[in-house]
Short mmCIF file of C-alpha atoms and ligand atoms in Angstrom, two decimals:
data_model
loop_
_atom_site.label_atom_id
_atom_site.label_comp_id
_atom_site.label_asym_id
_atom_site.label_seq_id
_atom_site.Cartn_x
_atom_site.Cartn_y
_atom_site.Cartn_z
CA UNK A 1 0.00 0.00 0.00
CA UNK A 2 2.95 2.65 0.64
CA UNK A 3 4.89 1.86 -2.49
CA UNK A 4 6.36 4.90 -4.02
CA UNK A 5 3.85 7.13 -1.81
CA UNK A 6 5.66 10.54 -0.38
CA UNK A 7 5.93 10.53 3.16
CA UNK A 8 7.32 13.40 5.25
CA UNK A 9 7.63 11.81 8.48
CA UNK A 10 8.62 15.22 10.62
CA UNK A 11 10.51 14.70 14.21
CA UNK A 12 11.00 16.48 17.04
CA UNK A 13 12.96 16.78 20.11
CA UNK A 14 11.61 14.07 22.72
CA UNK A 15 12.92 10.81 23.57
CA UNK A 16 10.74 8.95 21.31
CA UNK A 17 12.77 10.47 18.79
CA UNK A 18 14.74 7.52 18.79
CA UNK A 19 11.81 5.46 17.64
CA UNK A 20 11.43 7.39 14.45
CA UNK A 21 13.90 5.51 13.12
CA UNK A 22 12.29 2.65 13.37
CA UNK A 23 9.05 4.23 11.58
CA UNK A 24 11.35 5.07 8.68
CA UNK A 25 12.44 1.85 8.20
CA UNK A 26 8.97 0.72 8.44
CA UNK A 27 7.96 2.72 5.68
CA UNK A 28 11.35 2.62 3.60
CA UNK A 29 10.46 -1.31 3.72
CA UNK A 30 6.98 -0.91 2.78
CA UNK A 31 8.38 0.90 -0.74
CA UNK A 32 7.80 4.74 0.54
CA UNK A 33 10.14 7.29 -0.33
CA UNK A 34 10.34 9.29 2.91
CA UNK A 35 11.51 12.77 3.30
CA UNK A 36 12.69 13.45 7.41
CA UNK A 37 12.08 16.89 8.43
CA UNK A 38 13.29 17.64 12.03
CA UNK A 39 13.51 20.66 14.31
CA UNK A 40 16.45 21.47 15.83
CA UNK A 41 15.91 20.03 19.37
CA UNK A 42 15.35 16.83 17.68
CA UNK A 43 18.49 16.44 16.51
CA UNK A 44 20.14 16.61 20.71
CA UNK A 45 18.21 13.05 20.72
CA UNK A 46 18.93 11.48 17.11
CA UNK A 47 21.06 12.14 14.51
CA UNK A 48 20.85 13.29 11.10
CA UNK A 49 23.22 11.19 9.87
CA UNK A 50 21.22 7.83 11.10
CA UNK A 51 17.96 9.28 9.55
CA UNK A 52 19.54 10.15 5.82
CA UNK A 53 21.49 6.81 6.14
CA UNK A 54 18.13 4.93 6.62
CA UNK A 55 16.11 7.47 4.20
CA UNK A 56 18.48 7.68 1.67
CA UNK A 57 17.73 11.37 1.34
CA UNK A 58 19.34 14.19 3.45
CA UNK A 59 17.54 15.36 6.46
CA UNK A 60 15.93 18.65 6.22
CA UNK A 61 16.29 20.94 9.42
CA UNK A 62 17.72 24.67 8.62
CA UNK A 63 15.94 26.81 5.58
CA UNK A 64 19.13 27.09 4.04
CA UNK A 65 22.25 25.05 3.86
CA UNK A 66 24.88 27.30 5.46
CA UNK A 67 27.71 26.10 3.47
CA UNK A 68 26.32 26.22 -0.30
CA UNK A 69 23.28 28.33 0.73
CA UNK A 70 20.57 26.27 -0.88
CA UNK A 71 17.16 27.32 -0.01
CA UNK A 72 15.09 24.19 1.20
CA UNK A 73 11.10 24.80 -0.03
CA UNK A 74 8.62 23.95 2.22
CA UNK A 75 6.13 24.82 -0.19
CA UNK A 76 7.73 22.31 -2.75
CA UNK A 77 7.51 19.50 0.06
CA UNK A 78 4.25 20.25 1.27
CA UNK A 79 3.05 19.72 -2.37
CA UNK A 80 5.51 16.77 -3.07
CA UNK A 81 3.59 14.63 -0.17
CA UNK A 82 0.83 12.21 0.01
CA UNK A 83 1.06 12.27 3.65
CA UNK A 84 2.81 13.87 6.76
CA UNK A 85 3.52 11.98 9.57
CA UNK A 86 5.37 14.33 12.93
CA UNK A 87 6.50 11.27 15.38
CA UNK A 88 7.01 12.08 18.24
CA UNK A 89 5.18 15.38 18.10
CA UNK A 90 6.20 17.23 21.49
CA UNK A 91 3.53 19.38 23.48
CA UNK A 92 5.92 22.91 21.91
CA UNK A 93 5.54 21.07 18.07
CA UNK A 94 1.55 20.65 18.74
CA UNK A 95 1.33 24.52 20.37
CA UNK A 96 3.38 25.67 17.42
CA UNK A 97 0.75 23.86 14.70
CA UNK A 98 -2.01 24.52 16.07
CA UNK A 99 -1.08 28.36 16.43
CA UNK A 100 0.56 28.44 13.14
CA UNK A 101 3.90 30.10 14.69
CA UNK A 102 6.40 29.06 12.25
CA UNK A 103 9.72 29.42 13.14
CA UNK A 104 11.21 26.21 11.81
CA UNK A 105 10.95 24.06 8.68
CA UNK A 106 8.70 21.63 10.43
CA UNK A 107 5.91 23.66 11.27
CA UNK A 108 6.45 25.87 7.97
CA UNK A 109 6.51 22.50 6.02
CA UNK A 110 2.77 21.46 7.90
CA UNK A 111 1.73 24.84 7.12
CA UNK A 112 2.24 24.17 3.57
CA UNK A 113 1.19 20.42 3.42
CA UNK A 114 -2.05 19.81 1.23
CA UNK A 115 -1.60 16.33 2.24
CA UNK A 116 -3.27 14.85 5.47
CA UNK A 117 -1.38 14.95 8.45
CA UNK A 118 -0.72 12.22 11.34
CA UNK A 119 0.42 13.27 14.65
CA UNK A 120 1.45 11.05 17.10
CA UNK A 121 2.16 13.01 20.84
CA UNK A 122 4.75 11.86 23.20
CA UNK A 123 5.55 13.38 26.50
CA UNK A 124 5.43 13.00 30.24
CA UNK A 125 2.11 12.64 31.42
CA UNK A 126 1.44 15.44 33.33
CA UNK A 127 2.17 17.82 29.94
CA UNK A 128 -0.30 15.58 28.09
CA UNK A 129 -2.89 15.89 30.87
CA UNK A 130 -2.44 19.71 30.51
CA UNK A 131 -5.95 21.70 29.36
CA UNK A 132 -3.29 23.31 26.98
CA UNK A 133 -2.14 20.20 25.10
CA UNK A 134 -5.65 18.83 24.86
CA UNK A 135 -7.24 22.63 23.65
CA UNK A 136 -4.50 22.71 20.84
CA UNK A 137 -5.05 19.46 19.73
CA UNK A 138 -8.97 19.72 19.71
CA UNK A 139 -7.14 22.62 17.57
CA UNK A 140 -5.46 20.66 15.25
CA UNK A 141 -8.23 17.93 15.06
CA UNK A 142 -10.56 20.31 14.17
CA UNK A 143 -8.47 21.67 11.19
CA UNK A 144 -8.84 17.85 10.14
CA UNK A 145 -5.29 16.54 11.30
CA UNK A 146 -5.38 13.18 12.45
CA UNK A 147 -4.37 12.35 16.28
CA UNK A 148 -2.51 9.12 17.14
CA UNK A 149 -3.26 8.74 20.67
CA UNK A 150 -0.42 8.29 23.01
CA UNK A 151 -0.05 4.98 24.90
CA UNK A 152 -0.49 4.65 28.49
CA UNK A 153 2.75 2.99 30.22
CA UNK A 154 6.08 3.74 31.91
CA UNK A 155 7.91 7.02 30.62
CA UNK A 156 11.16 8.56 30.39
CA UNK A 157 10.46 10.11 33.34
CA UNK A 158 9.69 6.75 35.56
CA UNK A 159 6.14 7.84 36.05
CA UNK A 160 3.42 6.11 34.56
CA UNK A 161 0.68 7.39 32.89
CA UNK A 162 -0.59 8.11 29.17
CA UNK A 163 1.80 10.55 26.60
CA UNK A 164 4.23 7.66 25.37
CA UNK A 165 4.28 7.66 21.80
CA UNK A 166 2.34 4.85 19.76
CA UNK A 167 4.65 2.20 18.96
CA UNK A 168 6.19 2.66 15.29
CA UNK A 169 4.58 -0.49 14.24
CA UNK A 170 0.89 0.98 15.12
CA UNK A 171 1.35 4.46 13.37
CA UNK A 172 2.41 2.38 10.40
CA UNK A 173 -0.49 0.36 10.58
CA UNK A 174 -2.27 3.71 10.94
CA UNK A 175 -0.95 4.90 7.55
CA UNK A 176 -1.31 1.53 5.79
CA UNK A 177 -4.92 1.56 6.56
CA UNK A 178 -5.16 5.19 5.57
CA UNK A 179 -3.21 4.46 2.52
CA UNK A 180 -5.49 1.16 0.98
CA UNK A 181 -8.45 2.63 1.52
CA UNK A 182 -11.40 1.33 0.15
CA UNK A 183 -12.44 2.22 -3.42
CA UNK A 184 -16.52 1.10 -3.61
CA UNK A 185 -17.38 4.36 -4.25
CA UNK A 186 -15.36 4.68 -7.35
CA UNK A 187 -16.66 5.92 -10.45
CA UNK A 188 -20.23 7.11 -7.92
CA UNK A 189 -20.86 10.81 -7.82
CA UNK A 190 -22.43 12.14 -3.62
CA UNK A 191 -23.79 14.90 -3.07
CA UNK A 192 -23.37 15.66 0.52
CA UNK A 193 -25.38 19.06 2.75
CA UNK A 194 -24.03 20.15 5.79
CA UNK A 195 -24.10 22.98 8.49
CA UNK A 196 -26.52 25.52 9.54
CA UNK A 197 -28.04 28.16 7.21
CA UNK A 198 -28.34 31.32 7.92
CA UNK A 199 -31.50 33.40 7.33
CA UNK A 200 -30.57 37.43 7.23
CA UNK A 201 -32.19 39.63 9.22
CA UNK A 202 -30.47 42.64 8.71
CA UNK A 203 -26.71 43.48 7.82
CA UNK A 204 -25.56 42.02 11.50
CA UNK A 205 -27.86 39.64 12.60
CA UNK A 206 -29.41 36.28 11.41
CA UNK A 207 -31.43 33.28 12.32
CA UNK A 208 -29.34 30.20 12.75
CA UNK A 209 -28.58 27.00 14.64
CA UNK A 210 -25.77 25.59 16.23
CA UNK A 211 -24.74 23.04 13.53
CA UNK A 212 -21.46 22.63 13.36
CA UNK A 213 -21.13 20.43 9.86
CA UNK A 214 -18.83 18.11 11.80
CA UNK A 215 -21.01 14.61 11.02
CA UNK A 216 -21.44 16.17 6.78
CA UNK A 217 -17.79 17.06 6.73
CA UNK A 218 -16.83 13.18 8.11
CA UNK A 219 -19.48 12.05 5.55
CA UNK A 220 -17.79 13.89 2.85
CA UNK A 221 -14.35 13.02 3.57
CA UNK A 222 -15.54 9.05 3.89
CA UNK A 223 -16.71 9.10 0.81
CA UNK A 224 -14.03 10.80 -0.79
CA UNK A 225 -11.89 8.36 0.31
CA UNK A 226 -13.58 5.79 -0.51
CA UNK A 227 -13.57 7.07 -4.13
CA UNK A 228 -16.87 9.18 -4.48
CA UNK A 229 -16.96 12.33 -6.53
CA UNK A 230 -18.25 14.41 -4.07
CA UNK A 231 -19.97 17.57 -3.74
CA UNK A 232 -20.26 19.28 -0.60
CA UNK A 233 -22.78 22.07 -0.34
CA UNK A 234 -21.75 23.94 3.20
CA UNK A 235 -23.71 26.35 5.30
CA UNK A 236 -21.24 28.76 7.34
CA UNK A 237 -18.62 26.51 9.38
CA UNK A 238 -15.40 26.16 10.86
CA UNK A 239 -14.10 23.25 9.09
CA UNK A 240 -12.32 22.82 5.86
CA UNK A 241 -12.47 19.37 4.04
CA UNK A 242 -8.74 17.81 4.37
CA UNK A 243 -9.47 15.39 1.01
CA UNK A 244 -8.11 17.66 -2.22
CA UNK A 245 -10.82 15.99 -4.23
CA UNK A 246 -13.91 17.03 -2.37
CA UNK A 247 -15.64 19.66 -4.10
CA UNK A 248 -16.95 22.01 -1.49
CA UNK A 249 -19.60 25.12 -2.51
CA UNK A 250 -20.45 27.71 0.37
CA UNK A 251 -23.66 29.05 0.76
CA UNK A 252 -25.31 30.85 3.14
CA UNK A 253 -28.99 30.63 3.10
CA UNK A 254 -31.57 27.65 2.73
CA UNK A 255 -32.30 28.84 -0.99
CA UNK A 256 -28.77 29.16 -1.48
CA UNK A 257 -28.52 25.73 -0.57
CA UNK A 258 -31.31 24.47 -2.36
CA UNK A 259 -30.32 25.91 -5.53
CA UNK A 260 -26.70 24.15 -5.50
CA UNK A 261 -28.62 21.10 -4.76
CA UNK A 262 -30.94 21.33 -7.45
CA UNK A 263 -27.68 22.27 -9.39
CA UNK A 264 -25.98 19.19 -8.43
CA UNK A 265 -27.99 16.45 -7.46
CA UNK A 266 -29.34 15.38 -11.24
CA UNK A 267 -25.92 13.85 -11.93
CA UNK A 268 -25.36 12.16 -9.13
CA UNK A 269 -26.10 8.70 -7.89
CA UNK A 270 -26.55 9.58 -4.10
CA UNK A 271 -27.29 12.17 -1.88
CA UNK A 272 -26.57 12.55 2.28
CA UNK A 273 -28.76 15.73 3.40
CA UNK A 274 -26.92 16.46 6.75
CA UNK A 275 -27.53 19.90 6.83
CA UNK A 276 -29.54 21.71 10.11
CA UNK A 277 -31.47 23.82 7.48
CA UNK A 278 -33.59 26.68 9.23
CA UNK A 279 -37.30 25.73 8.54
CA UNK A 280 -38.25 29.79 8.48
CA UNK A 281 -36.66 33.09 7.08
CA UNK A 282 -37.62 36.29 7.83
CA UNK A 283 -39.88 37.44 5.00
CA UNK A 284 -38.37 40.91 4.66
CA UNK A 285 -34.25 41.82 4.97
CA UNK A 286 -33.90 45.12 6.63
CA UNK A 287 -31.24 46.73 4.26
CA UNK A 288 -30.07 49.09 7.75
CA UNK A 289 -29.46 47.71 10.84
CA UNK A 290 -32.45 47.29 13.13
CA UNK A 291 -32.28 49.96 16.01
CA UNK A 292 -33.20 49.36 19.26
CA UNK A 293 -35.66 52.57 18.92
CA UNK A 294 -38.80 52.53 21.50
CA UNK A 295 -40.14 50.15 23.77
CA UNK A 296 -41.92 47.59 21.51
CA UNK A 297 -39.33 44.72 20.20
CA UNK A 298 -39.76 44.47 16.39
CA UNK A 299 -41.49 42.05 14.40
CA UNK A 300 -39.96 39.70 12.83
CA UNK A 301 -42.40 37.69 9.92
CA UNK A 302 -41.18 34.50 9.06
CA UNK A 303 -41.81 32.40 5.86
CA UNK A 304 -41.10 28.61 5.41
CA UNK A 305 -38.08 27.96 3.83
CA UNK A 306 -38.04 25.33 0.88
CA UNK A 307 -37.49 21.81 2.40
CA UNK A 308 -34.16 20.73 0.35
CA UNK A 309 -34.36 16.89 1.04
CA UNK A 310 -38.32 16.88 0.36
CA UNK A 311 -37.32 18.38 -3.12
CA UNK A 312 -34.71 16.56 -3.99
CA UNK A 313 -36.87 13.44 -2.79
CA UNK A 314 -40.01 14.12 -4.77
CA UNK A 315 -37.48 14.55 -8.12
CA UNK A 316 -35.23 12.09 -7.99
CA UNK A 317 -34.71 9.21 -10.46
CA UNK A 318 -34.71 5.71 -10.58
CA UNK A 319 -31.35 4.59 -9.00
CA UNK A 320 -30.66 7.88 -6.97
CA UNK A 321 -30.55 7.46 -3.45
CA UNK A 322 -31.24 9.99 -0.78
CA UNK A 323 -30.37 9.92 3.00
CA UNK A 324 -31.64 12.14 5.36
CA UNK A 325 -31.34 12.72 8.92
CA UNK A 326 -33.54 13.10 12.07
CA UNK A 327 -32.32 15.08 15.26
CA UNK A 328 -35.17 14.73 17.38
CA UNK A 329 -35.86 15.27 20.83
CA UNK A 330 -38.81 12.57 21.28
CA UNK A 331 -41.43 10.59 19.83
CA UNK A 332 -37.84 9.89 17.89
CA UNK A 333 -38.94 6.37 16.00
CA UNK A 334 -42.66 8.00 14.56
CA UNK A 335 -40.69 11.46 13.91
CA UNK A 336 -37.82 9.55 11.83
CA UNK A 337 -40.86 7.42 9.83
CA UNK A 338 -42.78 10.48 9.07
CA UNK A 339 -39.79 11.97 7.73
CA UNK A 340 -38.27 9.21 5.51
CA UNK A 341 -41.66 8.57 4.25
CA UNK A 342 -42.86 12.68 3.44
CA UNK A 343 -39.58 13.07 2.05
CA UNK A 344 -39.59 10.34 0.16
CA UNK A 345 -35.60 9.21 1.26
CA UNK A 346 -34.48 5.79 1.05
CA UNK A 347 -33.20 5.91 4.42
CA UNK A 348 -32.75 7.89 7.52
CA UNK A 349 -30.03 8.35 10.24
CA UNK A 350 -31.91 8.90 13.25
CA UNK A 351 -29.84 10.67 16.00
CA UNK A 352 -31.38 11.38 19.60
CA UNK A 353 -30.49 14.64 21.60
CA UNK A 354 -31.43 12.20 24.75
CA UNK A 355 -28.30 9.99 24.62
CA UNK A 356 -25.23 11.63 25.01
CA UNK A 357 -22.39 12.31 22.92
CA UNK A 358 -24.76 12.45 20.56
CA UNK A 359 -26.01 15.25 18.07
CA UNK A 360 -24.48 19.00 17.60
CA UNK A 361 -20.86 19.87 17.96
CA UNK A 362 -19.61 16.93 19.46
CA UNK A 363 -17.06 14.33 18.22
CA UNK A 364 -19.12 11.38 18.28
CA UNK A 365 -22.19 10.26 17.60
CA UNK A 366 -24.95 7.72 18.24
CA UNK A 367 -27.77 6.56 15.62
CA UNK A 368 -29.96 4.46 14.21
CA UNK A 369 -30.26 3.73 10.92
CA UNK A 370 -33.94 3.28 9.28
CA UNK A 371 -33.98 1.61 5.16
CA UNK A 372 -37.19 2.37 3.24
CA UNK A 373 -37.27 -1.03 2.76
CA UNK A 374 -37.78 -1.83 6.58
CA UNK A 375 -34.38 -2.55 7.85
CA UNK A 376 -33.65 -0.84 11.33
CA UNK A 377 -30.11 -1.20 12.88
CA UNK A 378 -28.83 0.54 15.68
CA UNK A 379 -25.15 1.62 16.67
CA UNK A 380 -23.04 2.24 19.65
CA UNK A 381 -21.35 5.59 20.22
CA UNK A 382 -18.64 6.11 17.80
CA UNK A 383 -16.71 8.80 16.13
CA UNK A 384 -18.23 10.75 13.36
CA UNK A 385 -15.66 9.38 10.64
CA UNK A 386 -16.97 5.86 11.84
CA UNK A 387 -20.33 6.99 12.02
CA UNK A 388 -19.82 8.17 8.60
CA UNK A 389 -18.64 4.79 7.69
CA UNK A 390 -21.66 3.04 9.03
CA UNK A 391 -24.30 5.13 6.93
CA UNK A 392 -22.68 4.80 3.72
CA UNK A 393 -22.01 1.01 4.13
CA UNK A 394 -25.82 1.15 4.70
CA UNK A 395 -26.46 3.49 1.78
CA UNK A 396 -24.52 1.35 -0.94
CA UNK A 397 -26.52 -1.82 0.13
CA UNK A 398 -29.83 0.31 -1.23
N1 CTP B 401 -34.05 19.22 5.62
C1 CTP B 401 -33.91 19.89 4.41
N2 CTP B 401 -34.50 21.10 4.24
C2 CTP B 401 -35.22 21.67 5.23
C3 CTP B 401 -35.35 21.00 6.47
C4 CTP B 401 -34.75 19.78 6.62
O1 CTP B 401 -33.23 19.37 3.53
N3 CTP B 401 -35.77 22.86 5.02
C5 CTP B 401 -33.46 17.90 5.76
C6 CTP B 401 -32.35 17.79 6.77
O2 CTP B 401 -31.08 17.99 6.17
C7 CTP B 401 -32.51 16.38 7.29
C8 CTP B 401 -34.00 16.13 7.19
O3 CTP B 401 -34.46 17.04 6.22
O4 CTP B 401 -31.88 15.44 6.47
C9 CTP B 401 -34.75 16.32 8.47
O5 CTP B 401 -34.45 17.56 9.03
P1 CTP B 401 -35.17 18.05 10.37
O6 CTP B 401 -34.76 19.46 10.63
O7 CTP B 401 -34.97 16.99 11.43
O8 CTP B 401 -36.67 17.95 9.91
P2 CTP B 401 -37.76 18.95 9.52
O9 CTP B 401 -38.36 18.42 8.28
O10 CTP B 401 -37.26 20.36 9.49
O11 CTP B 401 -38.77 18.73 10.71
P3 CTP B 401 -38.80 19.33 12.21
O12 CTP B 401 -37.86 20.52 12.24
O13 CTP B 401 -40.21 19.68 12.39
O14 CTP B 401 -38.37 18.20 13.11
#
C-alpha cells in the first residue's frame, strides 16, 4: 500500500525520537520514499546522519544550507507529499501547529502540506494531561489533522501514565490503513449538505442553529476516500475538508442551498442531506441595521423555507438514493418514519439529543439507521468518521 507514496515523516525533540527511526524503516520497507524533516531540538536526541542513512535522502532541518546556501522549499515539500507523519510530536511542536507560529521548517513544512497529516504526541504525562495540550489538539483535530493517541505505560520520566508515543509499528499500521483505503465508491458521484443556514435579518444579525457540519464534513471526507466524486454544499462553518478531491460550494442561506442542490444532485447517484437547514426566514431583509428605537421589540415575519431533502426526494430518479437525517428530541422512532416517508428518502439516520455524545458539535455520535425497505439497525457511540462509515455502508446496500 505505501509503495512509491511521499511521506514526510517530521521529528522532534523528545525521547521517542529515537523510535522514528524505526518508523522510517517501516515505511522505507513498505516501498515509501520518505523525506525526514526535524527541528532542531530533535536532533540533541537522534542524529541526522542515522535518519539520511536509513532514508536515503538528506535530512531537512535549517531553511538554508549554510555552506552552499541552498534554499530548502517547504512549499515544494508540502506539495511533493501524500502524507505527513510528525513522530514524536512534542507538546511545543503541537502549540506551534495549532497556532501556526512558524519558526522552523517543520511547522512551515505542515503549514504548507495539502496532504493529510498524522500526529502522534509523546511526552510526560502530566504535559499531556495539561488543558493546553488537549485545547490545541482539539485545535489541530478540528483543522482535520489526524491524532494518534499516546499509549499509556512507563515514561522517560519513571512515572506512569498516558503521553508515550504509539509504537512505530501501530502508526504504520495507521498509515497503511489510511493508505489502501477502500475504493466502492469509485466511479459514484455524492452529493453531501451540511451545516446551519443562515437566514438574514439585517446586515448584523441572522437566524441560525448551532450546527457545526462536523457529522457532513466526516461524511464527505468518507466518501471521498472511498472514491466518491463528491460535492459538498456547506452552510457557514469552521471546518475545511482535508481530502483535495472534495468539491466544497459555500452558501449561506436555505435557498442558497437548495439551488446548488438542485444544481448538483441530477448527476449524481446519491445524496446525504446532513444539513440543520432553518425551517423559516424572515420574510423581509432590513437593508439598515435594526435599532433598538422605542419600547416595543420588532417584528420579525417568518416564511417557510423550501425543504431541500423533500425536493430533492419528490425529483429524484430511478437509482438515486437519498439519506436524510432526524435530530429529534422525542417521539424519535414515529418522527424519523414520518420523515423518511414525506420526504420520500431511502433511508434515515436517526440521532437522539437524549443519549449523550450524541447530536451537535460533538465528536461522536450515536444513531440508528432506518432503510425504506424496513431494515432498522442501531449503533453504539462512535466517532463521526466511523459513524460516517456506518451510513454509507448502509447506503450502498440500497
Ligand atoms: N431538511 C432539508 N431542508 C429543510 C429542512 C430539513 O433538507 N428545510 C433535511 C435535513 O437535512 C434532514 C432532514 O431534512 O436530512 C430532516 O431535518 P429536520 O430538521 O430533522 O426535519 P424537519 O423536516 O425540518 O422537521 P422538524 O424541524 O419539524 O423536526
Amino acid at each position: 500500500m505505501l509503495k512509491g507514496k511521499h511521506i514526510i515523516l517530521g521529528i522532534t525533540g523528545g525521547i521517542a525520537a529515537y523510535k522514528s527511526a524505526s518508523l522510517l524503516r517501516l515505511f522505507i520497507k513498505a516501498g515509501a520514499e520518505v523525506q525526514v524533516v526535524m527541528t532542531p531540538a530533535a536532533k540533541e536526541f537522534i542524529t541526522p546522519v542515522t535518519l539520511s542513512a536509513l532514508s536515503g535522502k538528506p535530512v531537512v532541518s535549517e531553511f538554508f544550507t549554510a555552506n552552499t546556501g541552498e534554499w530548502h522549499s517547504h512549499v515544494d515539500l508540502g506539495l511533493w507529499a501524500d502524507a505527513m507523519v510528525i513522530a514524536p510530536a512534542t507538546a511545543s511542536t503541537i502549540a506551534k501547529m495549532a497556532h501556526g507560529v512558524a519558526d522552523n521548517m517543520l511547522v512551515t513544512t505542515y503549514l504548507s502540506a495539502k496532504a493529510p497529516v498524522f500526529v502522534a504526541p509523546a511526552m510526560d504525562l502530566d504535559m499531556f494531561a495539561h488543558p493546553t495540550t488537549s485545547r490545541n489538539l482539539e485545535l489541530l483535530r478540528s483543522y482535520g489533522n489526524r491524532i494518534i493517541e499516546p499509549a499509556a505505560g512507563e515514561l522517560a520520566s519513571h512515572l506512569i501514565g498516558k503521553g508515550r508515543m504509539e509504537e512505530p509499528e501501530n502508526i504504520f499500521k495507521v498509515l497503511e490503513a489510511f493508505f489502501a483505503g477502500r475504493d466502492d465508491l469509485k466511479g459514484k458521484k455524492m452529493l453531501v449538505t451540511a451545516g446551519p443556514t443562515y437566514e438574514k435579518i439585517d446586515p448584523v444579525r441572522f437566524i441560525g442553529n448551532y450546527s457545526t457540519g462536523k457529522m457532513g464534513y466526516a461524511i464527505a471526507e468518507e466518501a471521498a476516500s472511498r472514491g466518491a466524486e463528491v460535492v459538498l454544499v456547506s452552510g457557514p462553518v469552521d471546518i475545511t475538508p482535508v481530502n483535495k478531491s472534495i468539491r466544497l460550494v459555500k452558501v449561506e442561506s436555505a435557498r442558497e442551498m437548495l439551488a446548488a442542490c438542485e444544481a448538483e444532485f441530477p448527476t449524481c447517484d446519491y445524496g446525504v442531506m446532513c444539513a440543520a437547514v432553518a425551517d423559516y426566514a424572515p420574510a423581509e431583509y432590513a437593508e439598515s441595521k435594526i435599532k433598538r428605537a422605542g419600547n416595543e421589540p420588532p417584528m420579525i415575519h417568518l416564511v417557510k423555507n423550501p425543504d431541500i431533502a423533500r425536493t430533492l426526494g419528490m425529483k429524484k430518479r430511478d437509482g438515486q438514493k437519498l439519506a436524510g437525517f432526524a435530530l429529534e428530541t422525542d417521539h424519535e422512532l414515529d418522527n424519523a418514519m414520518a420523515k423518511l416517508r414525506s420526504k420520500n428518502l431511502d433511508m434515515i439516520v436517526l440521532n437522539s439529543l437524549r443519549d449523550k455524545g450524541a447530536g451537535f458539535g460533538t465528536d461522536t455520535n450515536k444513531i440508528t439507521i432506518f432503510t425504506a425497505d424496513g431494515r432498522e439497525t442501531a449503533f453504539a457511540l462512535k466517532s463521526k468518521r466511523e459513524v460516517a462509515a456506518d451510513i454509507i455502508d448502509t447506503i450502498i446496500t440500497l
